Coordinates of C-alpha atoms in Angstrom, one line a residue:
M1 CA -45.0 83.0 92.8
N2 CA -46.5 82.2 89.4
S3 CA -49.1 79.5 89.1
F4 CA -51.5 78.2 86.5
K5 CA -54.2 80.3 88.1
D6 CA -52.6 83.3 86.4
V7 CA -53.1 81.7 83.0
F8 CA -56.5 80.2 83.8
E9 CA -58.0 83.6 84.7
N10 CA -57.3 84.9 81.2
Y11 CA -59.8 82.4 79.7
Q12 CA -63.6 82.2 80.0
W13 CA -65.6 79.0 79.6
E14 CA -68.3 80.4 77.3
D15 CA -65.7 82.1 75.1
I16 CA -63.9 78.8 74.5
K17 CA -67.2 77.1 73.8
A18 CA -68.1 79.8 71.2
R19 CA -64.6 79.5 69.6
L20 CA -65.0 75.8 69.2
E21 CA -68.3 76.2 67.4
K22 CA -66.8 78.7 65.0
V23 CA -64.0 76.5 63.7
G24 CA -64.5 75.5 60.1
L25 CA -63.2 72.6 58.0
S26 CA -60.5 74.8 56.4
D27 CA -59.2 75.7 59.8
V28 CA -58.9 72.0 60.7
R29 CA -57.0 71.2 57.4
N30 CA -54.7 74.1 57.9
S31 CA -53.9 73.0 61.4
L32 CA -53.2 69.4 60.4
Q33 CA -50.6 70.7 57.8
K34 CA -48.7 72.8 60.3
K35 CA -45.4 71.3 61.5
H36 CA -45.5 72.8 65.0
K37 CA -48.8 72.8 66.8
T38 CA -49.9 75.3 69.5
I39 CA -52.7 75.3 72.0
E40 CA -54.8 77.1 69.5
D41 CA -54.3 74.1 67.1
F42 CA -55.4 71.8 69.9
L43 CA -58.7 73.8 70.2
I44 CA -59.2 73.5 66.4
L45 CA -58.6 69.7 66.5
L46 CA -61.1 69.4 69.4
S47 CA -63.9 71.2 67.5
P48 CA -67.0 69.6 66.0
A49 CA -65.7 70.5 62.6
A50 CA -62.6 68.3 63.1
S51 CA -64.8 65.2 63.6
G52 CA -65.1 65.1 59.8
E53 CA -61.3 64.6 59.5
L54 CA -61.1 61.8 62.1
E55 CA -59.7 59.2 59.8
Q56 CA -56.8 61.5 58.8
M57 CA -56.3 62.5 62.4
A58 CA -56.1 58.8 63.4
G59 CA -53.4 58.1 60.8
I60 CA -51.3 61.1 61.9
A61 CA -51.7 60.1 65.6
Q62 CA -50.6 56.5 64.9
R63 CA -47.5 57.7 63.0
L64 CA -46.5 60.3 65.6
T65 CA -46.9 57.8 68.5
Q66 CA -44.8 55.1 66.8
K67 CA -42.1 57.7 66.0
R68 CA -41.9 58.9 69.6
F69 CA -42.7 55.8 71.7
G70 CA -42.2 52.9 69.2
K71 CA -44.7 50.0 69.2
T72 CA -44.9 49.6 72.9
I73 CA -47.6 49.8 75.6
Q74 CA -46.7 50.1 79.2
L75 CA -49.0 48.1 81.5
Y76 CA -49.8 48.9 85.1
A77 CA -52.4 48.1 87.8
P78 CA -54.0 50.2 90.5
L79 CA -53.7 49.1 94.1
Y80 CA -56.5 50.7 96.2
L81 CA -55.4 51.5 99.7
S82 CA -58.6 52.9 101.2
N83 CA -62.1 53.9 100.4
E84 CA -62.4 56.2 103.3
C85 CA -63.2 59.7 102.2
Q86 CA -64.2 63.0 103.8
N87 CA -65.5 64.6 100.6
I88 CA -69.0 64.6 99.1
C89 CA -68.6 64.2 95.4
T90 CA -71.8 63.5 93.4
Y91 CA -70.1 61.2 90.9
C92 CA -67.9 58.9 93.1
G93 CA -68.7 55.7 94.9
F94 CA -66.3 56.7 97.8
S95 CA -68.4 59.8 98.6
L96 CA -68.9 60.5 102.3
D97 CA -72.6 60.4 102.0
N98 CA -72.6 56.8 100.7
H99 CA -73.1 55.0 104.1
L100 CA -71.5 51.7 103.1
R101 CA -68.7 49.7 104.6
R102 CA -65.3 51.3 104.5
K103 CA -61.9 49.6 104.3
T104 CA -58.3 50.7 104.8
L105 CA -55.6 48.1 104.1
S106 CA -53.2 47.2 107.0
D107 CA -49.6 46.5 106.3
T108 CA -50.2 42.8 106.1
E109 CA -53.2 43.2 103.7
L110 CA -51.2 45.6 101.6
M111 CA -48.5 43.1 101.1
V112 CA -51.0 40.3 100.3
E113 CA -52.5 42.5 97.6
A114 CA -49.0 43.3 96.3
S115 CA -48.1 39.7 96.1
V116 CA -51.2 39.0 93.9
L117 CA -50.1 41.9 91.6
K118 CA -46.6 40.5 91.4
S119 CA -48.0 37.1 90.4
M120 CA -49.8 38.9 87.5
G121 CA -46.4 40.2 86.4
V122 CA -47.1 43.8 87.5
N123 CA -44.1 46.0 88.0
H124 CA -45.7 49.4 87.8
V125 CA -48.3 50.0 90.5
L126 CA -50.6 53.0 91.0
L127 CA -51.6 53.6 94.7
V128 CA -55.1 55.0 95.0
S129 CA -57.1 56.1 98.0
G130 CA -60.1 58.2 99.0
E131 CA -59.4 61.6 100.5
A132 CA -59.2 61.2 104.3
N133 CA -56.2 62.9 105.7
K134 CA -56.6 61.6 109.3
I135 CA -56.8 58.0 108.2
V136 CA -54.8 57.9 105.0
G137 CA -52.5 60.8 105.2
L138 CA -48.8 61.4 104.5
S139 CA -47.5 59.0 107.1
Y140 CA -49.7 56.2 105.7
F141 CA -48.5 56.9 102.2
R142 CA -44.8 57.0 103.2
N143 CA -45.2 53.7 105.0
A144 CA -46.9 52.1 102.0
V145 CA -44.3 53.3 99.6
R146 CA -41.5 52.0 101.8
L147 CA -43.2 48.6 102.0
L148 CA -43.8 48.3 98.3
K149 CA -40.6 49.9 96.9
P150 CA -38.5 46.7 97.1
H151 CA -41.1 44.8 95.0
F152 CA -42.0 47.3 92.2
S153 CA -39.8 49.2 89.8
N154 CA -42.3 52.0 89.4
I155 CA -44.7 53.5 92.1
S156 CA -47.3 56.2 91.2
I157 CA -49.9 57.7 93.4
E158 CA -53.4 59.1 92.9
V159 CA -54.5 60.4 96.3
Q160 CA -55.7 63.7 97.8
P161 CA -53.8 66.9 96.9
L162 CA -50.9 67.4 99.3
E163 CA -48.6 70.3 100.2
E164 CA -45.3 70.8 98.3
E165 CA -43.2 69.6 101.2
E166 CA -45.3 66.4 101.5
Y167 CA -44.7 65.7 97.8
K168 CA -41.0 66.2 98.3
L169 CA -41.0 63.6 101.1
L170 CA -42.9 61.1 98.9
H171 CA -40.5 61.8 96.0
H172 CA -37.6 61.0 98.4
E173 CA -39.3 57.7 99.4
G174 CA -39.5 56.7 95.7
V175 CA -42.7 58.0 94.2
H176 CA -42.2 58.3 90.5
S177 CA -45.3 60.0 89.4
V178 CA -48.4 61.8 90.8
L179 CA -51.8 61.8 89.2
V180 CA -54.3 64.5 90.1
Y181 CA -57.5 65.4 88.2
Q182 CA -59.3 68.7 88.4
E183 CA -62.5 66.8 87.4
T184 CA -63.9 69.9 85.7
Y185 CA -62.4 73.3 85.0
H186 CA -65.9 74.8 84.9
Q187 CA -65.5 76.9 88.1
D188 CA -69.1 78.1 88.2
V189 CA -70.5 74.5 88.7
Y190 CA -67.5 72.9 90.4
K191 CA -69.1 73.4 93.8
Q192 CA -72.2 71.6 92.8
Y193 CA -70.2 68.5 92.1
H194 CA -68.2 68.9 95.3
P195 CA -70.5 70.3 98.0
K196 CA -68.5 69.2 101.0
G197 CA -64.9 68.5 102.0
K198 CA -61.5 69.9 101.1
K199 CA -62.0 69.0 97.5
S200 CA -64.7 71.8 97.2
N201 CA -61.8 74.3 97.2
F202 CA -61.4 74.7 93.4
H203 CA -58.2 76.8 93.5
F204 CA -56.4 74.6 96.0
R205 CA -56.9 71.7 93.6
L206 CA -56.1 73.8 90.6
D207 CA -52.7 74.7 92.2
T208 CA -51.8 71.1 93.0
P209 CA -49.8 70.3 89.8
D210 CA -47.7 73.4 90.5
R211 CA -46.9 72.0 94.0
I212 CA -46.1 68.6 92.4
G213 CA -43.8 70.3 89.8
R214 CA -42.0 72.4 92.4
A215 CA -41.4 69.2 94.4
G216 CA -39.4 67.7 91.5
I217 CA -41.7 64.7 90.8
H218 CA -40.6 62.8 87.7
K219 CA -44.0 62.7 86.0
I220 CA -47.3 64.5 86.5
G221 CA -50.6 63.1 85.3
L222 CA -53.7 65.2 84.5
G223 CA -57.2 64.6 83.3
V224 CA -60.9 65.6 83.6
L225 CA -63.8 63.4 84.4
L226 CA -65.5 63.1 81.1
G227 CA -69.3 63.4 81.5
L228 CA -69.5 66.2 84.0
E229 CA -69.4 69.1 81.6
D230 CA -68.8 69.8 77.9
W231 CA -65.9 67.4 77.1
R232 CA -64.4 69.7 74.4
V233 CA -64.2 72.8 76.7
D234 CA -63.0 70.9 79.7
S235 CA -60.3 69.2 77.6
F236 CA -59.1 72.5 76.2
F237 CA -58.5 73.8 79.7
N238 CA -56.8 70.5 80.7
A239 CA -54.5 70.9 77.7
L240 CA -53.9 74.6 78.6
H241 CA -52.9 73.4 82.0
I242 CA -50.4 70.8 80.6
D243 CA -49.0 73.5 78.2
Y244 CA -48.3 75.8 81.1
L245 CA -46.8 73.0 83.3
Q246 CA -44.5 71.7 80.5
K247 CA -43.0 75.2 80.1
Q248 CA -42.8 75.8 83.9
Y249 CA -41.5 72.4 85.0
W250 CA -39.6 71.2 81.9
K251 CA -37.7 68.5 83.8
S252 CA -40.9 66.6 84.5
K253 CA -42.8 64.3 82.1
F254 CA -46.5 64.5 81.6
S255 CA -49.4 62.2 81.0
V256 CA -53.1 62.5 80.4
S257 CA -55.9 60.1 81.2
F258 CA -59.5 60.0 80.0
P259 CA -61.8 58.8 82.8
R260 CA -65.3 58.6 81.5
L261 CA -68.1 58.7 84.1
R262 CA -68.9 55.1 85.0
P263 CA -71.6 53.5 87.2
A264 CA -70.9 53.5 90.9
E265 CA -72.8 53.5 94.2
G266 CA -75.0 56.6 94.6
I267 CA -73.6 58.6 91.7
I268 CA -75.2 61.0 89.2
E269 CA -75.9 60.2 85.6
P270 CA -73.5 61.8 83.1
N271 CA -74.4 65.4 82.3
F272 CA -72.8 65.1 78.9
I273 CA -72.6 61.9 76.9
M274 CA -69.3 61.2 75.2
E275 CA -69.4 58.6 72.4
D276 CA -66.4 56.4 71.5
K277 CA -65.8 58.4 68.4
D278 CA -65.6 61.6 70.5
L279 CA -63.0 60.0 72.8
L280 CA -61.0 58.8 69.7
Q281 CA -61.0 62.4 68.4
L282 CA -59.8 63.7 71.8
I283 CA -57.0 61.2 72.0
C284 CA -55.9 62.0 68.4
A285 CA -56.0 65.7 69.1
Y286 CA -53.8 65.3 72.1
R287 CA -51.2 63.2 70.2
I288 CA -51.1 65.5 67.2
W289 CA -50.7 68.6 69.4
N290 CA -48.1 67.1 71.8
E291 CA -45.9 64.3 70.6
D292 CA -44.2 63.8 73.9
L293 CA -47.4 63.4 76.0
E294 CA -48.0 60.0 77.5
I295 CA -51.6 58.8 77.0
S296 CA -53.1 56.3 79.4
I297 CA -56.3 54.3 78.9
S298 CA -58.0 52.7 81.9
T299 CA -60.3 49.7 82.3
R300 CA -63.2 52.1 82.4
E301 CA -63.2 51.7 78.6
N302 CA -64.7 48.6 76.9
E303 CA -62.8 45.8 75.2
V304 CA -63.4 46.9 71.6
F305 CA -62.3 50.5 72.2
R306 CA -59.2 49.4 74.1
N307 CA -58.3 46.9 71.4
H308 CA -58.3 49.6 68.7
I309 CA -56.7 52.4 70.7
V310 CA -53.5 50.4 71.1
T311 CA -52.4 51.4 67.6
L312 CA -53.9 54.9 67.6
G313 CA -52.1 56.9 70.3
A314 CA -52.1 55.1 73.6
T315 CA -48.8 54.6 75.5
A316 CA -50.1 53.0 78.7
M317 CA -52.9 50.8 79.9
S318 CA -54.2 49.4 83.2
A319 CA -55.3 45.8 83.2
G320 CA -56.9 43.4 85.6
S321 CA -58.0 46.3 87.7
K322 CA -59.9 46.2 90.9
T323 CA -61.2 49.6 92.2
N324 CA -61.8 48.6 95.8
P325 CA -59.3 48.2 98.6
G326 CA -58.5 44.5 99.0
G327 CA -60.2 43.8 95.7
Y328 CA -57.5 41.4 94.4
S329 CA -57.7 39.0 97.3
V330 CA -58.1 40.5 100.8
D331 CA -61.7 41.9 100.6
K332 CA -63.2 41.4 97.2
E333 CA -66.6 42.7 98.3
S334 CA -65.5 46.1 99.7
L335 CA -67.0 49.3 98.3
E336 CA -65.5 50.0 94.8
Q337 CA -65.0 53.5 93.4
F338 CA -66.6 52.6 90.0
E339 CA -67.4 49.7 87.8
T340 CA -64.7 48.6 85.3
S341 CA -65.7 47.8 81.8
D342 CA -62.8 45.8 80.4
E343 CA -62.5 42.9 82.9
R344 CA -59.9 40.9 81.1
S345 CA -56.9 39.7 83.0
M346 CA -53.4 41.1 82.7
E347 CA -52.3 38.1 80.6
E348 CA -55.2 38.5 78.2
I349 CA -54.3 42.2 77.7
R350 CA -50.7 41.3 77.1
N351 CA -51.8 38.8 74.5
M352 CA -54.1 41.3 72.9
I353 CA -51.3 43.9 72.6
K354 CA -48.9 41.3 71.1
K355 CA -51.6 40.3 68.6
A356 CA -51.8 43.9 67.5
G357 CA -48.1 43.8 66.7
Y358 CA -47.0 45.8 69.8
D359 CA -44.9 45.0 72.8
P360 CA -46.4 45.0 76.3
V361 CA -43.9 46.6 78.7
M362 CA -44.1 45.6 82.3
K363 CA -41.0 47.5 83.5
D364 CA -39.5 50.6 81.9
W365 CA -38.2 52.6 84.9
E366 CA -35.9 52.0 87.9
S367 CA -36.1 54.5 90.7
V368 CA -32.3 54.4 91.0
Y369 CA -32.2 56.4 87.8
S370 CA -33.8 59.4 89.5
G371 CA -31.5 59.2 92.5
C372 CA -34.4 58.1 94.8

């Protein structure tokens, strides 16, 4: 059975890094003029040389986004189910070695949190949890989806990697999309960031999007944790992964997120600093390379950046986010996964989007359309 691993093993981290450094300004300009972009063009647009063409890249990204998605921004909110986790990850507030109070929502608490989100106008909810199979495993997720499905038009999940059959069951329950991040594609140092737990298995996590695709999930979301390793090299491998998946599972849609390392309990400092202009270049490179890719911007980013990115490539945004289980009303002081930067309410974000001349979309999918 084919998997992304077969593609991944044909590329070396240091080779990609060297190729990025060799890109010249003429390469960038030639790439921008091409009608059909390849993964090699994405590498060129990621390069240090391409930063000199950022204004032109932003203009192209804006035009392509409006052409494909119109002047709309889909809004969603995360709903954290549990901060229990059996992994040690050096960058995460939920890490097992952080000896702080843990919380898993009961059915009643889950519905209280859901009611708050509904009062905010939320119709697209992202269910998030730490990775603790015995406490929050498949049965917990199936129950949560069943409880929430009557109240939300779109349910996505960001939980521990599951088996293909488990994804099929969640798809049957009504899960629309699954987000899973490799964190870093630098295999040589991956273990240093994940010293304990199932997440330390690099290849099991690498194969997860294949299992999601084979399960027939409508949309698959990928990303890397920006700040662990060289953002340019990591992002090339992430795009390489998306390129493979789109060809292999062409019935699914794909999205990319850009989590930058944010402060949290007990985490490391960023290994690589990514400036706002770097993130803008990355977003523009993705859009110019792939017109169909959905681009999501979380509340990790600051107000100023989020205000501007509305018109430059974004298609989805979270708003009013709480990154701890019960954070909306049930248990506001429970351990959070990371600190948010943009703390504006859902209503404030809606007004910001309207002021920019775009339409905030609270509902753009009904599970009935997928036969769920």
